[in-house]
CSV table of C-alpha atoms and ligand atoms in Angstrom, one decimal:
chain,number,residue,atom,x,y,z
I,1295,MET,CA,-15.8,-16.5,29.1
I,1296,LYS,CA,-18.5,-14.7,27.1
I,1297,MET,CA,-18.8,-10.8,27.5
I,1298,TRP,CA,-22.3,-10.8,28.1
I,1299,SER,CA,-23.5,-14.1,29.3
I,1300,GLY,CA,-25.2,-13.2,32.8
I,1301,ARG,CA,-28.7,-12.1,31.9
I,1302,PHE,CA,-29.0,-15.2,29.7
I,1303,ARG,CA,-30.8,-18.4,30.7
I,1304,GLN,CA,-30.5,-20.3,27.4
I,1305,PRO,CA,-27.5,-20.9,25.3
I,1306,LEU,CA,-27.1,-19.1,22.0
I,1307,ASP,CA,-28.3,-21.1,18.6
I,1308,PRO,CA,-25.1,-22.3,17.6
I,1309,ASP,CA,-25.6,-21.4,14.0
I,1310,PHE,CA,-26.6,-17.8,15.0
I,1311,GLU,CA,-23.7,-17.6,17.5
I,1312,HIS,CA,-21.2,-18.6,14.8
I,1313,TRP,CA,-22.9,-16.2,12.3
I,1314,GLN,CA,-22.8,-13.0,14.1
I,1315,ARG,CA,-19.1,-13.2,14.9
I,1316,SER,CA,-16.8,-10.7,13.3
I,1317,PHE,CA,-13.4,-12.1,14.4
I,1318,SER,CA,-12.8,-13.7,10.9
I,1319,PHE,CA,-12.7,-10.2,9.7
I,1320,ASP,CA,-11.9,-7.7,12.4
I,1321,ARG,CA,-8.7,-9.8,13.8
I,1322,ARG,CA,-6.8,-7.3,11.3
I,1323,LEU,CA,-7.5,-4.5,13.7
I,1324,LEU,CA,-5.6,-6.4,16.6
I,1325,LYS,CA,-2.6,-4.2,16.5
I,1326,TYR,CA,-4.8,-1.1,17.1
I,1327,GLU,CA,-7.4,-2.8,19.6
I,1328,LEU,CA,-4.0,-3.3,21.6
I,1329,ALA,CA,-3.0,0.1,21.3
I,1330,ALA,CA,-6.0,1.5,22.3
I,1331,SER,CA,-6.4,-1.1,25.3
I,1332,SER,CA,-3.1,0.2,26.5
I,1333,ALA,CA,-4.1,3.9,26.4
I,1334,HIS,CA,-7.5,2.9,28.4
I,1335,ALA,CA,-5.4,1.0,31.0
I,1336,ARG,CA,-3.1,4.2,31.5
I,1337,ALA,CA,-6.4,6.0,32.0
I,1338,LEU,CA,-7.8,3.4,34.4
I,1339,LYS,CA,-4.8,3.6,36.5
I,1340,ALA,CA,-4.8,7.5,36.5
I,1341,ALA,CA,-8.5,7.0,37.5
I,1342,GLY,CA,-7.5,4.9,40.5
I,1343,ILE,CA,-9.4,2.0,39.1
I,1344,LEU,CA,-5.8,-0.2,38.6
I,1345,SER,CA,-2.9,-0.3,41.0
I,1346,SER,CA,0.4,0.4,39.3
I,1347,ASP,CA,1.3,-3.5,39.6
I,1348,GLU,CA,-2.1,-4.4,37.8
I,1349,LEU,CA,-1.1,-1.6,35.4
I,1350,ILE,CA,2.1,-3.0,34.6
I,1351,CYS,CA,0.4,-6.7,34.3
I,1352,ILE,CA,-2.1,-5.7,31.8
I,1353,LEU,CA,0.4,-3.7,29.5
I,1354,GLN,CA,2.8,-6.6,29.6
I,1355,GLY,CA,0.1,-8.9,28.6
I,1356,LEU,CA,-1.2,-6.8,25.8
I,1357,GLU,CA,2.3,-6.4,24.3
I,1358,GLN,CA,2.9,-10.3,24.8
I,1359,ILE,CA,-0.5,-11.0,23.0
I,1360,GLY,CA,0.8,-8.9,19.9
I,1361,LYS,CA,4.0,-10.7,20.0
I,1362,SER,CA,2.7,-14.1,20.0
I,1363,ALA,CA,0.1,-13.3,17.5
I,1364,ALA,CA,2.9,-12.2,15.2
I,1365,ALA,CA,5.2,-15.2,15.9
I,1366,THR,CA,2.2,-17.6,15.9
I,1367,PRO,CA,-0.6,-16.6,13.7
I,1368,ALA,CA,-2.5,-20.0,14.2
I,1369,LEU,CA,-3.1,-18.1,17.6
I,1370,LEU,CA,-5.8,-16.1,15.9
I,1371,ASP,CA,-7.7,-19.6,14.7
I,1372,ASP,CA,-9.8,-19.0,17.9
I,1373,ASP,CA,-13.1,-20.5,17.3
I,1374,GLU,CA,-14.6,-19.0,20.6
I,1375,ALA,CA,-13.7,-15.3,20.1
I,1376,GLU,CA,-16.7,-13.1,19.1
I,1377,ASP,CA,-14.6,-10.2,17.8
I,1378,VAL,CA,-11.2,-8.7,18.3
I,1379,HIS,CA,-12.2,-7.3,21.5
I,1380,HIS,CA,-13.4,-10.6,22.8
I,1381,PHE,CA,-10.2,-12.1,21.7
I,1382,VAL,CA,-7.9,-9.8,23.6
I,1383,GLU,CA,-10.0,-10.1,26.7
I,1384,LYS,CA,-9.7,-13.8,26.6
I,1385,GLN,CA,-6.1,-14.0,25.8
I,1386,LEU,CA,-5.3,-11.4,28.5
I,1387,ALA,CA,-7.2,-13.3,31.1
I,1388,ALA,CA,-5.3,-16.5,30.0
I,1389,LEU,CA,-2.1,-15.0,30.5
I,1390,ILE,CA,-2.6,-12.9,33.6
I,1391,GLY,CA,-5.6,-14.2,35.2
I,1392,ASP,CA,-8.6,-12.1,36.5
I,1393,THR,CA,-6.7,-9.0,36.6
I,1394,GLY,CA,-7.4,-9.0,33.0
I,1395,TYR,CA,-10.8,-8.7,33.4
I,1396,LYS,CA,-10.4,-5.4,34.9
I,1397,LEU,CA,-9.4,-3.8,31.6
I,1398,HIS,CA,-12.9,-3.5,30.4
I,1399,SER,CA,-13.9,-1.2,33.6
I,1400,GLY,CA,-15.5,1.9,32.2
I,1401,ARG,CA,-15.6,1.0,28.3
I,1402,SER,CA,-17.5,-0.3,25.7
I,1403,ARG,CA,-16.8,-2.3,22.8
I,1404,ASN,CA,-19.0,0.5,20.7
I,1405,GLU,CA,-16.2,2.9,21.5
I,1406,GLN,CA,-13.4,0.6,21.0
I,1407,ILE,CA,-14.5,-0.4,17.6
I,1408,ALA,CA,-15.1,3.2,16.6
I,1409,THR,CA,-11.4,4.0,17.9
I,1410,ASP,CA,-10.0,0.8,16.1
I,1411,LEU,CA,-11.3,1.6,12.7
I,1412,ARG,CA,-10.3,5.2,13.0
I,1413,LEU,CA,-6.7,4.1,13.6
I,1414,TYR,CA,-6.9,1.6,10.9
I,1415,VAL,CA,-8.2,4.1,8.3
I,1416,ARG,CA,-5.3,6.6,9.3
I,1417,ALA,CA,-2.8,4.1,8.8
I,1418,THR,CA,-4.0,2.9,5.6
I,1419,ILE,CA,-4.4,6.6,4.1
I,1420,ASP,CA,-0.9,6.9,5.1
I,1421,GLN,CA,0.2,3.9,3.1
I,1422,MET,CA,-2.0,5.0,0.3
I,1423,ARG,CA,-0.7,8.4,0.0
I,1424,GLN,CA,2.9,6.9,0.1
I,1425,GLU,CA,2.0,4.7,-3.1
I,1426,LEU,CA,0.3,7.5,-4.8
I,1427,ALA,CA,3.9,9.5,-4.5
I,1428,VAL,CA,5.5,6.8,-6.0
I,1429,LEU,CA,3.0,6.4,-8.9
I,1430,CYS,CA,3.2,10.1,-9.5
I,1431,ASP,CA,6.9,10.1,-9.3
I,1432,ALA,CA,7.0,7.1,-12.1
I,1433,LEU,CA,4.6,9.0,-14.4
I,1434,THR,CA,6.5,12.3,-14.0
I,1435,ASP,CA,9.8,10.5,-14.8
I,1436,ARG,CA,8.0,9.3,-17.8
I,1437,ALA,CA,6.7,12.6,-18.8
I,1438,ASP,CA,10.4,14.0,-18.3
I,1439,GLN,CA,12.1,11.3,-20.5
I,1440,ALA,CA,9.6,11.7,-23.2
I,1441,ALA,CA,10.8,15.4,-23.5
I,1442,ASP,CA,9.8,16.7,-27.0
I,1443,ALA,CA,7.9,13.6,-28.1
I,1444,ALA,CA,4.2,14.6,-29.4
I,1445,MET,CA,0.9,12.7,-29.8
I,1446,PRO,CA,-2.6,13.6,-30.6
I,1447,ALA,CA,-5.1,14.8,-27.9
I,1448,TYR,CA,-8.5,13.9,-28.5
I,1449,THR,CA,-11.9,15.4,-27.9
I,1450,HIS,CA,-15.1,13.2,-28.5
I,1451,LEU,CA,-12.4,10.7,-29.2
I,1452,GLN,CA,-11.7,12.5,-32.4
I,1453,ARG,CA,-8.0,13.8,-33.0
I,1454,ALA,CA,-8.0,17.3,-31.7
I,1455,GLU,CA,-4.8,18.9,-31.2
I,1456,PRO,CA,-1.3,17.6,-31.0
I,1457,VAL,CA,0.2,17.8,-27.3
I,1458,LEU,CA,3.3,16.6,-25.9
I,1459,LEU,CA,3.3,13.3,-24.4
I,1460,GLY,CA,4.7,14.3,-21.3
I,1461,HIS,CA,1.7,16.7,-20.9
I,1462,TRP,CA,-0.8,13.9,-21.3
I,1463,LEU,CA,1.2,11.8,-18.6
I,1464,LEU,CA,0.9,14.9,-16.1
I,1465,ALA,CA,-3.0,15.1,-16.7
I,1466,TYR,CA,-2.9,11.9,-14.9
I,1467,VAL,CA,-0.6,12.8,-12.2
I,1468,GLU,CA,-3.0,15.9,-11.6
I,1469,MET,CA,-5.8,13.4,-10.8
I,1470,PHE,CA,-3.7,11.3,-8.4
I,1471,LEU,CA,-2.6,14.2,-6.9
I,1472,ARG,CA,-5.8,15.5,-6.2
I,1473,ASP,CA,-6.7,11.9,-4.7
I,1474,ALA,CA,-3.9,12.4,-2.2
I,1475,GLU,CA,-5.2,15.8,-1.1
I,1476,ARG,CA,-8.5,14.1,-0.7
I,1477,LEU,CA,-6.9,11.5,1.3
I,1478,ALA,CA,-5.2,14.1,3.5
I,1479,ASP,CA,-8.5,15.9,4.2
I,1480,CYS,CA,-10.2,13.0,5.1
I,1481,ARG,CA,-7.3,12.0,7.7
I,1482,LYS,CA,-7.5,15.5,9.1
I,1483,ARG,CA,-11.3,15.0,10.1
I,1484,LEU,CA,-11.0,11.6,11.3
I,1485,ASN,CA,-8.1,12.4,13.9
I,1486,VAL,CA,-10.2,12.6,16.8
I,1487,CYS,CA,-10.4,9.8,19.6
I,1488,PRO,CA,-13.5,8.3,20.8
I,1489,LEU,CA,-12.1,6.7,23.8
I,1490,GLY,CA,-14.0,7.6,26.9
I,1491,SER,CA,-17.5,7.8,25.1
I,1492,GLY,CA,-18.6,4.5,26.4
I,1493,ALA,CA,-21.5,2.6,25.0
I,1494,VAL,CA,-23.4,5.9,24.3
I,1495,ALA,CA,-23.6,8.4,27.1
I,1496,GLY,CA,-19.8,8.8,27.9
I,1497,ALA,CA,-17.6,6.6,30.4
I,1498,THR,CA,-18.9,5.7,33.8
I,1499,LEU,CA,-15.6,6.5,35.2
I,1500,PRO,CA,-13.5,9.7,35.2
I,1501,LEU,CA,-11.2,8.8,32.4
I,1502,ASP,CA,-8.6,11.5,31.1
I,1503,ARG,CA,-9.6,11.3,27.5
I,1504,ALA,CA,-7.4,14.0,26.5
I,1505,SER,CA,-4.4,11.9,27.5
I,1506,MET,CA,-5.8,8.8,26.0
I,1507,ALA,CA,-6.1,10.5,22.6
I,1508,ASP,CA,-2.6,11.9,22.8
I,1509,ASN,CA,-1.4,8.7,23.7
I,1510,LEU,CA,-2.8,7.3,20.3
I,1511,GLY,CA,-1.5,10.3,18.2
I,1512,PHE,CA,-4.9,11.6,17.7
I,1513,ASP,CA,-5.5,15.7,17.5
I,1514,GLY,CA,-8.1,15.7,20.0
I,1515,THR,CA,-11.3,13.9,21.5
I,1516,THR,CA,-14.6,13.4,19.7
I,1517,ALA,CA,-17.0,16.1,21.0
I,1518,ASN,CA,-20.3,14.0,21.5
I,1519,SER,CA,-20.5,10.4,22.9
I,1520,ILE,CA,-23.7,9.4,20.9
I,1521,ASP,CA,-22.4,10.7,17.6
I,1522,ALA,CA,-18.7,9.2,18.6
I,1523,THR,CA,-20.2,5.6,18.9
I,1524,SER,CA,-22.4,5.7,15.8
I,1525,ASP,CA,-20.4,7.6,13.4
I,1526,ARG,CA,-18.9,6.2,10.5
I,1527,ASP,CA,-18.3,9.1,8.4
I,1528,PHE,CA,-14.6,8.7,8.1
I,1529,ALA,CA,-15.0,5.4,6.9
I,1530,LEU,CA,-17.6,6.6,4.3
I,1531,GLU,CA,-15.3,9.3,3.2
I,1532,PHE,CA,-12.5,7.3,3.1
I,1533,VAL,CA,-14.4,4.7,0.6
I,1534,ASN,CA,-15.8,7.3,-1.3
I,1535,VAL,CA,-12.3,8.9,-1.9
I,1536,LEU,CA,-11.0,5.6,-2.8
I,1537,SER,CA,-13.9,5.0,-5.5
I,1538,LEU,CA,-12.7,8.4,-7.0
I,1539,LEU,CA,-9.1,7.0,-7.0
I,1540,ALA,CA,-10.6,3.8,-8.6
I,1541,LEU,CA,-12.3,5.8,-11.0
I,1542,HIS,CA,-9.1,7.6,-12.3
I,1543,LEU,CA,-7.3,4.5,-12.5
I,1544,SER,CA,-10.1,2.9,-14.6
I,1545,ARG,CA,-10.1,5.7,-16.8
I,1546,TRP,CA,-6.3,5.4,-17.0
I,1547,ALA,CA,-6.5,1.8,-17.8
I,1548,GLU,CA,-9.2,2.2,-20.5
I,1549,GLU,CA,-7.0,4.6,-22.3
I,1550,MET,CA,-3.9,2.6,-22.1
I,1551,ILE,CA,-5.9,-0.4,-23.7
I,1552,LEU,CA,-7.2,1.9,-26.4
I,1553,PHE,CA,-3.5,2.9,-27.2
I,1554,SER,CA,-2.1,-0.6,-26.9
I,1555,SER,CA,-4.5,-1.8,-29.6
I,1556,GLN,CA,-3.1,-2.4,-33.2
I,1557,GLU,CA,-5.6,0.3,-34.2
I,1558,TYR,CA,-3.7,2.8,-32.2
I,1559,SER,CA,-0.4,1.0,-31.6
I,1560,PHE,CA,0.8,4.3,-29.5
I,1561,LEU,CA,2.4,1.8,-26.8
I,1562,VAL,CA,3.9,-1.6,-26.6
I,1563,LEU,CA,2.5,-3.6,-23.5
I,1564,SER,CA,5.4,-5.0,-21.4
I,1565,GLU,CA,5.4,-8.6,-21.3
I,1566,ALA,CA,6.1,-8.7,-17.6
I,1567,TYR,CA,2.2,-7.3,-17.2
I,1568,SER,CA,0.4,-9.1,-20.1
I,1569,THR,CA,-0.8,-12.4,-20.6
I,1570,GLY,CA,-1.3,-14.9,-23.8
I,1571,SER,CA,-4.3,-16.6,-25.2
I,1572,SER,CA,-4.9,-20.3,-24.7
I,1573,ALA,CA,-6.4,-20.6,-28.1
I,1574,MET,CA,-4.7,-17.8,-30.2
I,1575,PRO,CA,-1.0,-17.9,-30.4
I,1576,GLN,CA,-0.5,-14.3,-31.6
I,1577,LYS,CA,-2.2,-12.7,-28.6
I,1578,LYS,CA,-0.7,-10.2,-26.0
I,1579,ASN,CA,-3.7,-9.3,-23.7
I,1580,PRO,CA,-3.6,-6.2,-21.5
I,1581,ASP,CA,-4.9,-8.2,-18.4
I,1582,LEU,CA,-3.4,-5.8,-15.6
I,1583,LEU,CA,-5.2,-2.9,-17.4
I,1584,GLU,CA,-8.4,-4.7,-17.5
I,1585,LEU,CA,-8.1,-6.0,-14.0
I,1586,VAL,CA,-7.6,-2.6,-12.7
I,1587,ARG,CA,-10.6,-1.4,-14.8
I,1588,GLY,CA,-12.5,-4.1,-13.4
I,1589,LYS,CA,-11.7,-4.0,-10.0
I,1590,SER,CA,-12.6,-0.3,-9.9
I,1591,GLY,CA,-16.3,-1.7,-10.1
I,1592,ARG,CA,-16.0,-3.5,-6.8
I,1593,VAL,CA,-14.6,-0.4,-5.1
I,1594,LEU,CA,-17.4,1.7,-6.2
I,1595,GLY,CA,-19.7,-1.1,-5.2
I,1596,ASN,CA,-18.0,-1.2,-1.6
I,1597,ALA,CA,-18.8,2.6,-1.2
I,1598,THR,CA,-22.4,1.9,-2.1
I,1599,ALA,CA,-22.7,-1.3,0.2
I,1600,LEU,CA,-21.3,1.2,3.1
I,1601,MET,CA,-23.7,3.9,2.8
I,1602,VAL,CA,-26.6,1.8,2.2
I,1603,ALA,CA,-25.6,-0.1,5.6
I,1604,VAL,CA,-25.6,3.1,7.5
I,1605,LYS,CA,-28.3,5.4,5.7
I,1606,GLY,CA,-31.2,3.9,7.9
I,1607,LEU,CA,-29.8,3.6,11.5
I,1608,PRO,CA,-31.1,5.5,14.4
I,1609,LEU,CA,-28.8,6.6,16.8
I,1610,ALA,CA,-26.3,5.3,18.3
I,1611,TYR,CA,-24.6,2.1,17.8
I,1612,ASN,CA,-26.1,-0.6,15.8
I,1613,LYS,CA,-24.8,-4.1,15.2
I,1614,ASP,CA,-25.4,-3.1,11.5
I,1615,LEU,CA,-22.1,-1.1,11.8
I,1616,GLN,CA,-20.5,-4.3,12.0
I,1617,GLU,CA,-21.3,-4.8,8.1
I,1618,THR,CA,-19.1,-1.6,7.2
I,1619,GLN,CA,-16.0,-3.3,8.0
I,1620,GLU,CA,-15.5,-5.8,4.9
I,1621,PRO,CA,-16.3,-3.4,2.5
I,1622,LEU,CA,-13.8,-1.0,3.9
I,1623,PHE,CA,-11.1,-3.4,3.9
I,1624,ASP,CA,-11.8,-4.8,0.5
I,1625,SER,CA,-11.4,-1.2,-0.9
I,1626,SER,CA,-8.2,-0.8,1.0
I,1627,ASP,CA,-6.7,-3.9,0.3
I,1628,THR,CA,-7.6,-3.7,-3.3
I,1629,LEU,CA,-6.1,-0.4,-3.9
I,1630,LEU,CA,-3.0,-1.1,-2.0
I,1631,GLN,CA,-2.4,-4.1,-4.2
I,1632,VAL,CA,-3.4,-2.2,-7.5
I,1633,LEU,CA,-1.3,1.0,-7.2
I,1634,PRO,CA,2.3,-0.6,-7.0
I,1635,LEU,CA,1.2,-2.7,-10.0
I,1636,VAL,CA,0.2,0.4,-11.9
I,1637,THR,CA,3.6,2.1,-10.9
I,1638,GLY,CA,5.2,-1.1,-12.4
I,1639,TRP,CA,3.4,-1.0,-15.5
I,1640,MET,CA,4.0,2.6,-16.0
I,1641,LYS,CA,7.6,2.1,-15.6
I,1642,ALA,CA,7.9,-0.7,-18.0
I,1643,VAL,CA,5.5,0.5,-20.9
I,1644,GLU,CA,7.1,1.3,-24.0
I,1645,PHE,CA,5.7,4.4,-26.1
I,1646,ASN,CA,5.8,4.2,-29.8
I,1647,ASN,CA,7.0,7.6,-30.2
I,1648,GLU,CA,7.3,7.6,-33.8
I,1649,ARG,CA,3.8,6.3,-34.5
I,1650,MET,CA,2.4,8.9,-32.1
I,1651,GLN,CA,4.3,11.8,-33.9
I,1652,GLN,CA,3.0,11.1,-36.9
I,1653,ALA,CA,-0.7,10.9,-35.7
I,1654,ALA,CA,0.0,14.1,-34.3
I,1655,GLN,CA,1.0,15.6,-37.7
I,1656,SER,CA,-1.9,14.4,-39.9
I,1657,GLY,CA,-5.9,14.6,-39.7
I,1658,PHE,CA,-5.6,18.5,-39.5
I,1659,MET,CA,-4.4,18.8,-36.0
I,1660,ASN,CA,-3.0,22.1,-36.9
I,1661,ALA,CA,-6.2,23.7,-38.2
I,1662,TRP,CA,-6.8,25.9,-34.7
I,1663,ALA,CA,-3.1,26.9,-34.9
I,1664,ALA,CA,-3.9,27.8,-38.6
I,1665,ALA,CA,-6.9,29.9,-37.5
I,1666,THR,CA,-4.7,31.6,-35.0
I,1667,TYR,CA,-2.3,32.6,-37.5
I,1668,LEU,CA,-5.2,34.5,-39.2
I,1669,VAL,CA,-6.4,35.9,-35.9
I,1670,LYS,CA,-3.1,37.3,-35.1
I,1671,ARG,CA,-3.0,39.0,-38.6
I,1672,GLY,CA,-6.6,40.7,-37.7
I,1673,VAL,CA,-9.0,38.5,-39.1
I,1674,PRO,CA,-11.9,38.1,-36.8
I,1675,SER,CA,-12.1,34.7,-35.1
I,1676,ARG,CA,-15.1,33.6,-36.5
I,1677,LEU,CA,-14.2,34.4,-39.8
I,1678,ALA,CA,-10.9,32.9,-39.6
I,1679,HIS,CA,-12.3,29.5,-38.6
I,1680,GLU,CA,-14.8,29.7,-41.5
I,1681,ARG,CA,-11.8,30.3,-43.9
I,1682,ILE,CA,-9.5,27.4,-42.3
I,1683,GLY,CA,-12.6,25.1,-42.3
I,1684,LYS,CA,-12.8,26.0,-46.4
I,1685,ALA,CA,-9.2,24.8,-46.8
I,1686,VAL,CA,-9.9,22.0,-44.5
I,1687,GLN,CA,-12.5,20.9,-46.8
I,1688,LEU,CA,-10.4,21.4,-50.0
I,1689,CYS,CA,-7.6,19.2,-48.4
I,1690,ILE,CA,-10.5,16.4,-48.0
I,1691,GLU,CA,-11.5,16.7,-51.2
I,1692,ARG,CA,-7.6,16.0,-52.4
I,1693,GLY,CA,-6.6,13.9,-49.7
I,1694,CYS,CA,-3.9,16.4,-48.5
I,1695,GLU,CA,-3.0,18.4,-45.4
I,1696,LEU,CA,-3.3,22.2,-44.8
I,1697,GLN,CA,0.5,22.6,-45.3
I,1698,ASP,CA,0.0,21.1,-48.9
I,1699,LEU,CA,-2.1,23.7,-50.3
I,1700,PRO,CA,-0.4,26.2,-52.4
I,1701,LEU,CA,-0.2,29.7,-51.2
I,1702,ASP,CA,-1.9,31.4,-54.1
I,1703,GLU,CA,-5.1,29.3,-53.3
I,1704,LEU,CA,-4.9,29.8,-49.8
I,1705,GLN,CA,-4.4,33.8,-50.6
I,1706,SER,CA,-7.8,33.5,-52.7
I,1707,LEU,CA,-9.4,32.4,-49.4
I,1708,SER,CA,-7.9,35.1,-47.5
I,1709,PRO,CA,-5.3,38.0,-48.4
I,1710,ALA,CA,-3.8,37.5,-44.8
I,1711,PHE,CA,-2.1,34.2,-45.8
I,1712,GLU,CA,1.8,34.8,-46.3
I,1713,GLN,CA,4.5,32.3,-46.8
I,1714,ASP,CA,5.2,32.2,-43.0
I,1715,PHE,CA,1.9,30.7,-42.6
I,1716,PHE,CA,3.4,27.2,-43.8
I,1717,GLU,CA,5.8,27.6,-40.6
I,1718,SER,CA,3.0,28.2,-38.3
I,1719,LEU,CA,1.6,24.8,-39.5
I,1720,LYS,CA,4.9,22.7,-38.3
I,1721,LEU,CA,4.2,20.6,-35.4
I,1722,ALA,CA,6.9,22.4,-33.3
I,1723,ALA,CA,5.2,25.9,-34.0
I,1724,VAL,CA,1.5,24.2,-33.1
I,1725,LEU,CA,3.0,23.0,-29.9
I,1726,ALA,CA,4.6,26.3,-28.8
I,1727,VAL,CA,1.6,28.3,-29.7
I,1728,HIS,CA,0.0,26.8,-26.4
I,1729,ASP,CA,1.9,29.0,-24.4
I,1730,VAL,CA,0.2,29.6,-21.3
I,1731,PRO,CA,0.5,27.9,-17.6
I,1732,GLY,CA,-1.0,24.7,-17.9
I,1733,GLY,CA,-0.6,24.6,-21.8
I,1734,THR,CA,1.4,22.0,-24.0
I,1735,ALA,CA,4.1,24.4,-24.9
I,1736,PRO,CA,7.6,22.7,-24.1
I,1737,SER,CA,8.8,25.4,-21.9
I,1738,ARG,CA,5.2,25.2,-19.9
I,1739,MET,CA,5.5,21.4,-19.7
I,1740,ARG,CA,9.3,21.7,-18.4
I,1741,GLN,CA,7.6,24.4,-15.7
I,1742,ALA,CA,5.0,21.8,-15.1
I,1743,ILE,CA,7.3,19.2,-14.4
I,1744,HIS,CA,9.1,21.2,-11.9
I,1745,GLY,CA,6.1,22.3,-10.1
I,1746,THR,CA,4.7,18.6,-10.0
I,1747,ARG,CA,7.9,17.2,-8.7
I,1748,LYS,CA,7.6,19.9,-5.7
I,1749,ARG,CA,4.1,18.8,-4.9
I,1750,ILE,CA,5.1,15.2,-4.8
I,1751,GLU,CA,8.0,16.1,-2.4
I,1752,SER,CA,5.8,17.9,-0.1
I,1753,LEU,CA,3.3,15.1,-0.4
I,1754,ARG,CA,6.2,12.7,0.7
I,1755,GLU,CA,7.2,15.1,3.5
I,1756,GLU,CA,3.6,15.0,5.0
I,1757,VAL,CA,3.5,11.3,4.9
I,1758,HIS,CA,6.9,11.1,6.4
I,1759,ALA,CA,5.9,13.5,9.1
I,1760,HIS,CA,2.9,11.1,9.9
I,1761,ALA,CA,5.1,8.0,10.1
K,2880,LIG,N1,-17.8,-6.5,16.7
K,2880,LIG,C1,-18.6,-5.3,16.8
K,2880,LIG,C2,-18.8,-4.3,15.7
K,2880,LIG,O1,-18.0,-4.5,14.7
K,2880,LIG,C3,-18.1,-4.7,17.9
K,2880,LIG,C4,-18.9,-3.8,18.8
K,2880,LIG,C5,-20.1,-4.6,19.6
K,2880,LIG,N2,-20.7,-4.1,20.3
K,2880,LIG,C6,-21.9,-4.3,20.6
K,2880,LIG,N3,-22.7,-3.7,21.7
K,2880,LIG,N4,-22.6,-5.6,20.4
K,2880,LIG,O2,-19.4,-3.5,15.5
């Protein structure tokens, strides 16, 4: 039976009828639809609409639908179901007869879809945060293992200063921990229950909204029925947070691709995550990285699609909102697939420490530390900068590094140079001079690893508390 055939005299155009359905994609919400329907059924009983027997019958029927769908996925190949709400109603009536049709008393699909989607996004956020914790763990482990290994850091993609390999890896952890935090923030706001909002004006029966919300693990109820049935901010926030996450992954992928090229040779791609060329026998291509970078485009596109779908809608529910589901699901699926792969890649990659170390010691990466040497001996910073610049100029002419200049020549540039200058140019000294919280000095990185592990641990605890 259709959900709305009473006022119609003509049948629907069959192509239109088929085209307007959402069951092909909203079937994945079945679990949430069943949970929300059970909560609604209990409220109907409390409101005196269902008898105890009818309630039991409905609850058992709903449970049976969940079990049957899990055991026999073909059950979902239902050509008549308009959407997941219609599917459940049909199945329930088939299982328990006309009592099944009582379940829809006092509710609307508008509040149902709003509720199902909130439950879906909430569960996906928890999964995503779990995956982010695993990725951050893997990055932190690699930072820990890297110990004193150094590499060049770039600004403007020109060699700037040496840093610890671990310090560089922890930069990515910061991005991903911020993503996890943004997801938590989104979760906080979405965790209110629309049930009882009806089609637009509120339920037509005295339903206990607080107990329905409680039943479904929400922190409370939505405040306004017009907003509750038309609001997709939670989905918009979520896909935008995912866009930022995808953007971080894309930057990460881009840098790893660069560093894996022969020109850098800072890392050796694991064969398990690379592919060959059908034409060039020597090739080992960074396909995982390229696809991660490429998929970030579609995640960003999904966020745009969703925002544009909503931007012109008058209050309250409009069927356009059905169009927000597929981009939402696609962004979630894409990132839930990408994150464990990125973790696997991160664990498997081999760093070419020797090559990085070598690069960290050439190209005047110690020039700022050299200027700092003069500053510490009272030379005004701007003059120290200029003196070291002159020294660099000399080196470029001779094809050498700062440490290769003789002391007397340096002293003709500034009398502040002394024998210990050469000590301050060594890689270990250059790293150690960045001795501030958040800097690359080895002791600071060890502190950072410790702090990062604690933050990952509390992320895990939060995810666990929601499970
Ligand atoms: N399939 C619909 C959607 O996703 C469910 C809500 C339909 N409501 C309505 N009044 N036609 O938005």
